[in-house]
């Protein structure tokens, strides 16, 4: 089944079609999120570590970039886990997230 085999507006999706569509949307959101993360991380770390752009990076710039990207990823992972835990906790308690 291709991504264009879904019913038109007057028809209803089968359970399998809904599941497949939901999975495709989740994958697209995850990809867009990863691309945004890489772009932001690259921009921020480049601005922080590369003072005089040239044809190559010196050792100090390479070390700074590696450390910056590691810290950025660690922070992003911590925030993601905390946010997910909060959503699960609030969903489990029956309250709405605001």
Backbone atoms as SQL, in Angstrom:
CREATE TABLE atoms (id INTEGER PRIMARY KEY, chain TEXT, resi INTEGER, resn TEXT, atom TEXT, x REAL, y REAL, z REAL);
INSERT INTO atoms VALUES
  (1, 'A', 1, 'UNK', 'N', 0.852, -1.175, 0.000),
  (2, 'A', 1, 'UNK', 'CA', 0.000, 0.000, 0.000),
  (3, 'A', 1, 'UNK', 'C', 0.895, 1.235, 0.000),
  (4, 'A', 2, 'UNK', 'N', 0.668, 2.137, -0.927),
  (5, 'A', 2, 'UNK', 'CA', 1.446, 3.370, -0.956),
  (6, 'A', 2, 'UNK', 'C', 0.810, 4.390, -0.034),
  (7, 'A', 3, 'UNK', 'N', 1.518, 5.498, 0.185),
  (8, 'A', 3, 'UNK', 'CA', 0.990, 6.524, 1.081),
  (9, 'A', 3, 'UNK', 'C', -0.210, 7.246, 0.473),
  (10, 'A', 4, 'UNK', 'N', -0.513, 6.971, -0.802),
  (11, 'A', 4, 'UNK', 'CA', -1.643, 7.632, -1.451),
  (12, 'A', 4, 'UNK', 'C', -2.869, 6.726, -1.569),
  (13, 'A', 5, 'UNK', 'N', -2.858, 5.568, -0.924),
  (14, 'A', 5, 'UNK', 'CA', -3.968, 4.623, -1.004),
  (15, 'A', 5, 'UNK', 'C', -5.021, 4.839, 0.085),
  (16, 'A', 6, 'UNK', 'N', -4.988, 5.972, 0.746),
  (17, 'A', 6, 'UNK', 'CA', -5.952, 6.230, 1.807),
  (18, 'A', 6, 'UNK', 'C', -7.256, 6.713, 1.216),
  (19, 'A', 7, 'UNK', 'N', -8.343, 6.424, 1.895),
  (20, 'A', 7, 'UNK', 'CA', -9.662, 6.816, 1.393),
  (21, 'A', 7, 'UNK', 'C', -9.788, 8.329, 1.241),
  (22, 'A', 8, 'UNK', 'N', -10.692, 8.727, 0.381),
  (23, 'A', 8, 'UNK', 'CA', -10.960, 10.145, 0.188),
  (24, 'A', 8, 'UNK', 'C', -11.786, 10.682, 1.340),
  (25, 'A', 9, 'UNK', 'N', -12.101, 11.953, 1.319),
  (26, 'A', 9, 'UNK', 'CA', -12.728, 12.619, 2.464),
  (27, 'A', 9, 'UNK', 'C', -14.038, 11.981, 2.920),
  (28, 'A', 10, 'UNK', 'N', -14.816, 11.389, 2.045),
  (29, 'A', 10, 'UNK', 'CA', -16.098, 10.817, 2.437),
  (30, 'A', 10, 'UNK', 'C', -15.999, 9.421, 3.016),
  (31, 'A', 11, 'UNK', 'N', -14.827, 8.767, 2.870),
  (32, 'A', 11, 'UNK', 'CA', -14.657, 7.402, 3.347),
  (33, 'A', 11, 'UNK', 'C', -13.919, 7.394, 4.688),
  (34, 'A', 12, 'UNK', 'N', -14.044, 6.255, 5.388),
  (35, 'A', 12, 'UNK', 'CA', -13.374, 6.129, 6.682),
  (36, 'A', 12, 'UNK', 'C', -12.128, 5.260, 6.537),
  (37, 'A', 13, 'UNK', 'N', -11.131, 5.572, 7.360),
  (38, 'A', 13, 'UNK', 'CA', -9.901, 4.785, 7.372),
  (39, 'A', 13, 'UNK', 'C', -10.116, 3.496, 8.173),
  (40, 'A', 14, 'UNK', 'N', -9.534, 2.424, 7.703),
  (41, 'A', 14, 'UNK', 'CA', -9.557, 1.194, 8.489),
  (42, 'A', 14, 'UNK', 'C', -8.565, 1.356, 9.649),
  (43, 'A', 15, 'UNK', 'N', -8.659, 0.471, 10.601),
  (44, 'A', 15, 'UNK', 'CA', -7.754, 0.529, 11.749),
  (45, 'A', 15, 'UNK', 'C', -6.295, 0.398, 11.296),
  (46, 'A', 16, 'UNK', 'N', -6.039, -0.501, 10.361),
  (47, 'A', 16, 'UNK', 'CA', -4.675, -0.696, 9.850),
  (48, 'A', 16, 'UNK', 'C', -4.188, 0.549, 9.121),
  (49, 'A', 17, 'UNK', 'N', -5.059, 1.191, 8.348),
  (50, 'A', 17, 'UNK', 'CA', -4.682, 2.408, 7.636),
  (51, 'A', 17, 'UNK', 'C', -4.381, 3.545, 8.622),
  (52, 'A', 18, 'UNK', 'N', -5.209, 3.653, 9.677),
  (53, 'A', 18, 'UNK', 'CA', -4.969, 4.685, 10.695),
  (54, 'A', 18, 'UNK', 'C', -3.617, 4.457, 11.368),
  (55, 'A', 19, 'UNK', 'N', -3.340, 3.199, 11.723),
  (56, 'A', 19, 'UNK', 'CA', -2.076, 2.866, 12.371),
  (57, 'A', 19, 'UNK', 'C', -0.888, 3.191, 11.472),
  (58, 'A', 20, 'UNK', 'N', -1.016, 2.847, 10.189),
  (59, 'A', 20, 'UNK', 'CA', 0.063, 3.112, 9.245),
  (60, 'A', 20, 'UNK', 'C', 0.267, 4.616, 9.061),
  (61, 'A', 21, 'UNK', 'N', -0.825, 5.348, 8.946),
  (62, 'A', 21, 'UNK', 'CA', -0.741, 6.797, 8.784),
  (63, 'A', 21, 'UNK', 'C', -0.126, 7.444, 10.020),
  (64, 'A', 22, 'UNK', 'N', -0.541, 7.002, 11.194),
  (65, 'A', 22, 'UNK', 'CA', 0.004, 7.525, 12.439),
  (66, 'A', 22, 'UNK', 'C', 1.504, 7.248, 12.524),
  (67, 'A', 23, 'UNK', 'N', 1.922, 6.064, 12.144),
  (68, 'A', 23, 'UNK', 'CA', 3.333, 5.705, 12.170),
  (69, 'A', 23, 'UNK', 'C', 4.135, 6.573, 11.198),
  (70, 'A', 24, 'UNK', 'N', 3.583, 6.838, 10.014),
  (71, 'A', 24, 'UNK', 'CA', 4.264, 7.699, 9.045),
  (72, 'A', 24, 'UNK', 'C', 4.413, 9.120, 9.587),
  (73, 'A', 25, 'UNK', 'N', 3.369, 9.618, 10.210),
  (74, 'A', 25, 'UNK', 'CA', 3.424, 10.966, 10.780),
  (75, 'A', 25, 'UNK', 'C', 4.465, 11.021, 11.893),
  (76, 'A', 26, 'UNK', 'N', 4.495, 10.001, 12.764),
  (77, 'A', 26, 'UNK', 'CA', 5.477, 9.952, 13.849),
  (78, 'A', 26, 'UNK', 'C', 6.900, 9.961, 13.290),
  (79, 'A', 27, 'UNK', 'N', 7.130, 9.186, 12.224),
  (80, 'A', 27, 'UNK', 'CA', 8.457, 9.133, 11.613),
  (81, 'A', 27, 'UNK', 'C', 8.843, 10.482, 11.015),
  (82, 'A', 28, 'UNK', 'N', 7.892, 11.149, 10.368),
  (83, 'A', 28, 'UNK', 'CA', 8.172, 12.449, 9.778),
  (84, 'A', 28, 'UNK', 'C', 8.473, 13.494, 10.853),
  (85, 'A', 29, 'UNK', 'N', 7.733, 13.452, 11.947),
  (86, 'A', 29, 'UNK', 'CA', 7.972, 14.383, 13.057),
  (87, 'A', 29, 'UNK', 'C', 9.343, 14.113, 13.675),
  (88, 'A', 30, 'UNK', 'N', 9.690, 12.845, 13.858),
  (89, 'A', 30, 'UNK', 'CA', 10.990, 12.490, 14.436),
  (90, 'A', 30, 'UNK', 'C', 12.128, 12.957, 13.533),
  (91, 'A', 31, 'UNK', 'N', 11.983, 12.782, 12.233),
  (92, 'A', 31, 'UNK', 'CA', 13.006, 13.216, 11.285),
  (93, 'A', 31, 'UNK', 'C', 13.156, 14.735, 11.305),
  (94, 'A', 32, 'UNK', 'N', 12.048, 15.455, 11.280),
  (95, 'A', 32, 'UNK', 'CA', 12.091, 16.916, 11.311),
  (96, 'A', 32, 'UNK', 'C', 12.719, 17.404, 12.611),
  (97, 'A', 33, 'UNK', 'N', 12.403, 16.745, 13.699),
  (98, 'A', 33, 'UNK', 'CA', 12.950, 17.107, 14.999),
  (99, 'A', 33, 'UNK', 'C', 14.464, 16.889, 15.030),
  (100, 'A', 34, 'UNK', 'N', 14.921, 15.768, 14.500),
  (101, 'A', 34, 'UNK', 'CA', 16.353, 15.472, 14.453),
  (102, 'A', 34, 'UNK', 'C', 17.084, 16.478, 13.567),
  (103, 'A', 35, 'UNK', 'N', 16.497, 16.820, 12.434),
  (104, 'A', 35, 'UNK', 'CA', 17.111, 17.798, 11.536),
  (105, 'A', 35, 'UNK', 'C', 17.225, 19.166, 12.206),
  (106, 'A', 36, 'UNK', 'N', 16.180, 19.562, 12.927),
  (107, 'A', 36, 'UNK', 'CA', 16.201, 20.842, 13.632),
  (108, 'A', 36, 'UNK', 'C', 17.266, 20.828, 14.730),
  (109, 'A', 37, 'UNK', 'N', 17.351, 19.723, 15.470),
  (110, 'A', 37, 'UNK', 'CA', 18.350, 19.593, 16.522),
  (111, 'A', 37, 'UNK', 'C', 19.759, 19.748, 15.946),
  (112, 'A', 38, 'UNK', 'N', 20.047, 19.050, 14.870),
  (113, 'A', 38, 'UNK', 'CA', 21.375, 19.112, 14.258),
  (114, 'A', 38, 'UNK', 'C', 21.671, 20.519, 13.758),
  (115, 'A', 39, 'UNK', 'N', 20.688, 21.167, 13.147),
  (116, 'A', 39, 'UNK', 'CA', 20.889, 22.518, 12.631),
  (117, 'A', 39, 'UNK', 'C', 21.168, 23.502, 13.761),
  (118, 'A', 40, 'UNK', 'N', 20.371, 23.464, 14.821),
  (119, 'A', 40, 'UNK', 'CA', 20.568, 24.379, 15.950),
  (120, 'A', 40, 'UNK', 'C', 21.912, 24.121, 16.627),
  (121, 'A', 41, 'UNK', 'N', 22.221, 22.849, 16.838),
  (122, 'A', 41, 'UNK', 'CA', 23.479, 22.497, 17.477),
  (123, 'A', 41, 'UNK', 'C', 24.656, 22.977, 16.637),
  (124, 'A', 42, 'UNK', 'N', 24.606, 22.771, 15.346),
  (125, 'A', 42, 'UNK', 'CA', 25.684, 23.204, 14.463),
  (126, 'A', 42, 'UNK', 'C', 25.844, 24.720, 14.493),
  (127, 'A', 43, 'UNK', 'N', 24.733, 25.434, 14.389),
  (128, 'A', 43, 'UNK', 'CA', 24.786, 26.901, 14.407),
  (129, 'A', 43, 'UNK', 'C', 25.382, 27.420, 15.708),
  (130, 'A', 44, 'UNK', 'N', 24.857, 26.962, 16.832),
  (131, 'A', 44, 'UNK', 'CA', 25.305, 27.457, 18.136),
  (132, 'A', 44, 'UNK', 'C', 26.762, 27.106, 18.406),
  (133, 'A', 45, 'UNK', 'N', 27.153, 25.879, 18.133),
  (134, 'A', 45, 'UNK', 'CA', 28.526, 25.464, 18.411),
  (135, 'A', 45, 'UNK', 'C', 29.513, 26.123, 17.446),
  (136, 'A', 46, 'UNK', 'N', 29.122, 26.305, 16.203),
  (137, 'A', 46, 'UNK', 'CA', 30.005, 26.975, 15.246),
  (138, 'A', 46, 'UNK', 'C', 30.256, 28.415, 15.696),
  (139, 'A', 47, 'UNK', 'N', 29.184, 29.118, 16.074),
  (140, 'A', 47, 'UNK', 'CA', 29.328, 30.507, 16.527),
  (141, 'A', 47, 'UNK', 'C', 30.201, 30.600, 17.775),
  (142, 'A', 48, 'UNK', 'N', 30.081, 29.611, 18.661),
  (143, 'A', 48, 'UNK', 'CA', 30.832, 29.621, 19.917),
  (144, 'A', 48, 'UNK', 'C', 32.301, 29.272, 19.705),
  (145, 'A', 49, 'UNK', 'N', 32.600, 28.365, 18.793),
  (146, 'A', 49, 'UNK', 'CA', 33.939, 27.779, 18.718),
  (147, 'A', 49, 'UNK', 'C', 34.810, 28.245, 17.550),
  (148, 'A', 50, 'UNK', 'N', 34.200, 28.712, 16.489),
  (149, 'A', 50, 'UNK', 'CA', 34.993, 29.058, 15.304),
  (150, 'A', 50, 'UNK', 'C', 34.993, 30.582, 15.149),
  (151, 'A', 51, 'UNK', 'N', 36.127, 31.174, 15.553),
  (152, 'A', 51, 'UNK', 'CA', 36.222, 32.633, 15.531),
  (153, 'A', 51, 'UNK', 'C', 36.651, 33.168, 14.171),
  (154, 'A', 52, 'UNK', 'N', 37.484, 32.411, 13.474),
  (155, 'A', 52, 'UNK', 'CA', 38.030, 32.863, 12.198),
  (156, 'A', 52, 'UNK', 'C', 37.902, 31.720, 11.188),
  (157, 'A', 53, 'UNK', 'N', 36.741, 31.633, 10.498),
  (158, 'A', 53, 'UNK', 'CA', 36.549, 30.522, 9.556),
  (159, 'A', 53, 'UNK', 'C', 37.642, 30.483, 8.491),
  (160, 'A', 54, 'UNK', 'N', 38.061, 29.286, 8.173),
  (161, 'A', 54, 'UNK', 'CA', 39.078, 29.078, 7.147),
  (162, 'A', 54, 'UNK', 'C', 38.814, 27.770, 6.427),
  (163, 'A', 55, 'UNK', 'N', 39.855, 27.225, 5.848),
  (164, 'A', 55, 'UNK', 'CA', 39.700, 25.989, 5.081),
  (165, 'A', 55, 'UNK', 'C', 39.729, 24.747, 5.964),
  (166, 'A', 56, 'UNK', 'N', 40.190, 24.906, 7.212),
  (167, 'A', 56, 'UNK', 'CA', 40.210, 23.765, 8.134),
  (168, 'A', 56, 'UNK', 'C', 40.082, 24.277, 9.568),
  (169, 'A', 57, 'UNK', 'N', 39.810, 23.335, 10.471),
  (170, 'A', 57, 'UNK', 'CA', 39.679, 23.668, 11.886),
  (171, 'A', 57, 'UNK', 'C', 40.986, 23.321, 12.598),
  (172, 'A', 58, 'UNK', 'N', 41.422, 24.204, 13.488),
  (173, 'A', 58, 'UNK', 'CA', 42.607, 23.849, 14.265),
  (174, 'A', 58, 'UNK', 'C', 42.193, 22.958, 15.438),
  (175, 'A', 59, 'UNK', 'N', 43.152, 22.464, 16.172),
  (176, 'A', 59, 'UNK', 'CA', 42.877, 21.530, 17.258),
  (177, 'A', 59, 'UNK', 'C', 41.972, 22.107, 18.337),
  (178, 'A', 60, 'UNK', 'N', 42.167, 23.382, 18.653),
  (179, 'A', 60, 'UNK', 'CA', 41.345, 24.031, 19.673),
  (180, 'A', 60, 'UNK', 'C', 39.896, 24.115, 19.231),
  (181, 'A', 61, 'UNK', 'N', 39.678, 24.465, 17.972),
  (182, 'A', 61, 'UNK', 'CA', 38.311, 24.558, 17.434),
  (183, 'A', 61, 'UNK', 'C', 37.647, 23.184, 17.403),
  (184, 'A', 62, 'UNK', 'N', 38.400, 22.156, 17.002),
  (185, 'A', 62, 'UNK', 'CA', 37.859, 20.802, 16.961),
  (186, 'A', 62, 'UNK', 'C', 37.446, 20.339, 18.350),
  (187, 'A', 63, 'UNK', 'N', 38.299, 20.590, 19.349),
  (188, 'A', 63, 'UNK', 'CA', 37.993, 20.186, 20.720),
  (189, 'A', 63, 'UNK', 'C', 36.784, 20.951, 21.243),
  (190, 'A', 64, 'UNK', 'N', 36.731, 22.250, 20.984),
  (191, 'A', 64, 'UNK', 'CA', 35.609, 23.076, 21.419),
  (192, 'A', 64, 'UNK', 'C', 34.304, 22.579, 20.787),
  (193, 'A', 65, 'UNK', 'N', 34.327, 22.305, 19.488),
  (194, 'A', 65, 'UNK', 'CA', 33.132, 21.816, 18.800),
  (195, 'A', 65, 'UNK', 'C', 32.662, 20.484, 19.367),
  (196, 'A', 66, 'UNK', 'N', 33.607, 19.575, 19.611),
  (197, 'A', 66, 'UNK', 'CA', 33.252, 18.263, 20.155),
  (198, 'A', 66, 'UNK', 'C', 32.614, 18.405, 21.539),
  (199, 'A', 67, 'UNK', 'N', 33.208, 19.228, 22.388),
  (200, 'A', 67, 'UNK', 'CA', 32.670, 19.419, 23.733),
  (201, 'A', 67, 'UNK', 'C', 31.319, 20.126, 23.689),
  (202, 'A', 68, 'UNK', 'N', 31.194, 21.133, 22.841),
  (203, 'A', 68, 'UNK', 'CA', 29.936, 21.867, 22.710),
  (204, 'A', 68, 'UNK', 'C', 28.820, 20.946, 22.244),
  (205, 'A', 69, 'UNK', 'N', 29.099, 20.134, 21.244),
  (206, 'A', 69, 'UNK', 'CA', 28.077, 19.232, 20.712),
  (207, 'A', 69, 'UNK', 'C', 27.705, 18.167, 21.745),
  (208, 'A', 70, 'UNK', 'N', 28.683, 17.675, 22.495),
  (209, 'A', 70, 'UNK', 'CA', 28.388, 16.701, 23.562),
  (210, 'A', 70, 'UNK', 'C', 27.486, 17.325, 24.622),
  (211, 'A', 71, 'UNK', 'N', 27.821, 18.531, 25.060),
  (212, 'A', 71, 'UNK', 'CA', 26.995, 19.204, 26.069),
  (213, 'A', 71, 'UNK', 'C', 25.602, 19.483, 25.542),
  (214, 'A', 72, 'UNK', 'N', 25.508, 19.914, 24.275),
  (215, 'A', 72, 'UNK', 'CA', 24.211, 20.216, 23.668),
  (216, 'A', 72, 'UNK', 'C', 23.341, 18.960, 23.630),
  (217, 'A', 73, 'UNK', 'N', 23.924, 17.835, 23.213),
  (218, 'A', 73, 'UNK', 'CA', 23.180, 16.573, 23.137),
  (219, 'A', 73, 'UNK', 'C', 22.771, 16.090, 24.534),
  (220, 'A', 74, 'UNK', 'N', 23.687, 16.196, 25.504),
  (221, 'A', 74, 'UNK', 'CA', 23.349, 15.792, 26.868),
  (222, 'A', 74, 'UNK', 'C', 22.184, 16.615, 27.401),
  (223, 'A', 75, 'UNK', 'N', 22.231, 17.906, 27.168),
  (224, 'A', 75, 'UNK', 'CA', 21.166, 18.799, 27.632),
  (225, 'A', 75, 'UNK', 'C', 19.858, 18.480, 26.935),
  (226, 'A', 76, 'UNK', 'N', 19.913, 18.283, 25.624),
  (227, 'A', 76, 'UNK', 'CA', 18.705, 17.973, 24.856),
  (228, 'A', 76, 'UNK', 'C', 18.089, 16.659, 25.337),
  (229, 'A', 77, 'UNK', 'N', 18.932, 15.657, 25.584),
  (230, 'A', 77, 'UNK', 'CA', 18.431, 14.366, 26.071),
  (231, 'A', 77, 'UNK', 'C', 17.790, 14.503, 27.449),
  (232, 'A', 78, 'UNK', 'N', 18.409, 15.265, 28.325),
  (233, 'A', 78, 'UNK', 'CA', 17.854, 15.477, 29.664),
  (234, 'A', 78, 'UNK', 'C', 16.497, 16.172, 29.594),
  (235, 'A', 79, 'UNK', 'N', 16.420, 17.205, 28.779),
  (236, 'A', 79, 'UNK', 'CA', 15.162, 17.940, 28.626),
  (237, 'A', 79, 'UNK', 'C', 14.086, 17.034, 28.028),
  (238, 'A', 80, 'UNK', 'N', 14.437, 16.244, 27.029),
  (239, 'A', 80, 'UNK', 'CA', 13.480, 15.340, 26.390),
  (240, 'A', 80, 'UNK', 'C', 12.946, 14.304, 27.380),
  (241, 'A', 81, 'UNK', 'N', 13.839, 13.710, 28.161),
  (242, 'A', 81, 'UNK', 'CA', 13.411, 12.707, 29.146),
  (243, 'A', 81, 'UNK', 'C', 12.516, 13.339, 30.207),
  (244, 'A', 82, 'UNK', 'N', 12.901, 14.521, 30.679),
  (245, 'A', 82, 'UNK', 'CA', 12.114, 15.203, 31.704),
  (246, 'A', 82, 'UNK', 'C', 10.730, 15.554, 31.168),
  (247, 'A', 83, 'UNK', 'N', 10.671, 16.056, 29.954),
  (248, 'A', 83, 'UNK', 'CA', 9.402, 16.424, 29.334),
  (249, 'A', 83, 'UNK', 'C', 8.518, 15.194, 29.142),
  (250, 'A', 84, 'UNK', 'N', 9.113, 14.107, 28.647),
  (251, 'A', 84, 'UNK', 'CA', 8.347, 12.869, 28.445),
  (252, 'A', 84, 'UNK', 'C', 7.814, 12.332, 29.763),
  (253, 'A', 85, 'UNK', 'N', 8.639, 12.358, 30.799),
  (254, 'A', 85, 'UNK', 'CA', 8.203, 11.896, 32.116),
  (255, 'A', 85, 'UNK', 'C', 7.056, 12.741, 32.634),
  (256, 'A', 86, 'UNK', 'N', 7.155, 14.026, 32.443),
  (257, 'A', 86, 'UNK', 'CA', 6.093, 14.930, 32.906),
  (258, 'A', 86, 'UNK', 'C', 4.787, 14.651, 32.162),
  (259, 'A', 87, 'UNK', 'N', 4.882, 14.461, 30.852),
  (260, 'A', 87, 'UNK', 'CA', 3.678, 14.157, 30.073),
  (261, 'A', 87, 'UNK', 'C', 3.054, 12.840, 30.520),
  (262, 'A', 88, 'UNK', 'N', 3.883, 11.834, 30.731),
  (263, 'A', 88, 'UNK', 'CA', 3.361, 10.530, 31.170),
  (264, 'A', 88, 'UNK', 'C', 2.729, 10.639, 32.552),
  (265, 'A', 89, 'UNK', 'N', 3.373, 11.366, 33.447),
  (266, 'A', 89, 'UNK', 'CA', 2.853, 11.530, 34.804),
  (267, 'A', 89, 'UNK', 'C', 1.515, 12.257, 34.783),
  (268, 'A', 90, 'UNK', 'N', 1.431, 13.336, 34.004),
  (269, 'A', 90, 'UNK', 'CA', 0.205, 14.110, 33.951),
  (270, 'A', 90, 'UNK', 'C', -0.897, 13.375, 33.196),
  (271, 'A', 91, 'UNK', 'N', -0.517, 12.608, 32.191),
  (272, 'A', 91, 'UNK', 'CA', -1.507, 11.814, 31.455),
  (273, 'A', 91, 'UNK', 'C', -2.058, 10.719, 32.351),
  (274, 'A', 92, 'UNK', 'N', -1.175, 10.131, 33.138),
  (275, 'A', 92, 'UNK', 'CA', -1.584, 9.056, 34.047),
  (276, 'A', 92, 'UNK', 'C', -2.462, 9.540, 35.182),
  (277, 'A', 93, 'UNK', 'N', -2.294, 10.814, 35.567),
  (278, 'A', 93, 'UNK', 'CA', -3.096, 11.325, 36.682),
  (279, 'A', 93, 'UNK', 'C', -4.442, 11.852, 36.223),
  (280, 'A', 94, 'UNK', 'N', -4.666, 11.882, 34.916),
  (281, 'A', 94, 'UNK', 'CA', -5.953, 12.308, 34.386),
  (282, 'A', 94, 'UNK', 'C', -6.076, 13.810, 34.167),
  (283, 'A', 95, 'UNK', 'N', -5.023, 14.565, 34.505),
  (284, 'A', 95, 'UNK', 'CA', -5.086, 16.012, 34.276),
  (285, 'A', 95, 'UNK', 'C', -4.623, 16.330, 32.862),
  (286, 'A', 96, 'UNK', 'N', -4.931, 17.518, 32.409),
  (287, 'A', 96, 'UNK', 'CA', -4.505, 17.928, 31.084),
  (288, 'A', 96, 'UNK', 'C', -3.226, 18.730, 31.200),
  (289, 'A', 97, 'UNK', 'N', -2.367, 18.609, 30.206),
  (290, 'A', 97, 'UNK', 'CA', -1.105, 19.325, 30.180),
  (291, 'A', 97, 'UNK', 'C', -1.320, 20.716, 29.628),
  (292, 'A', 98, 'UNK', 'N', -0.832, 21.708, 30.364),
  (293, 'A', 98, 'UNK', 'CA', -0.969, 23.087, 29.894),
  (294, 'A', 98, 'UNK', 'C', 0.347, 23.781, 29.932);
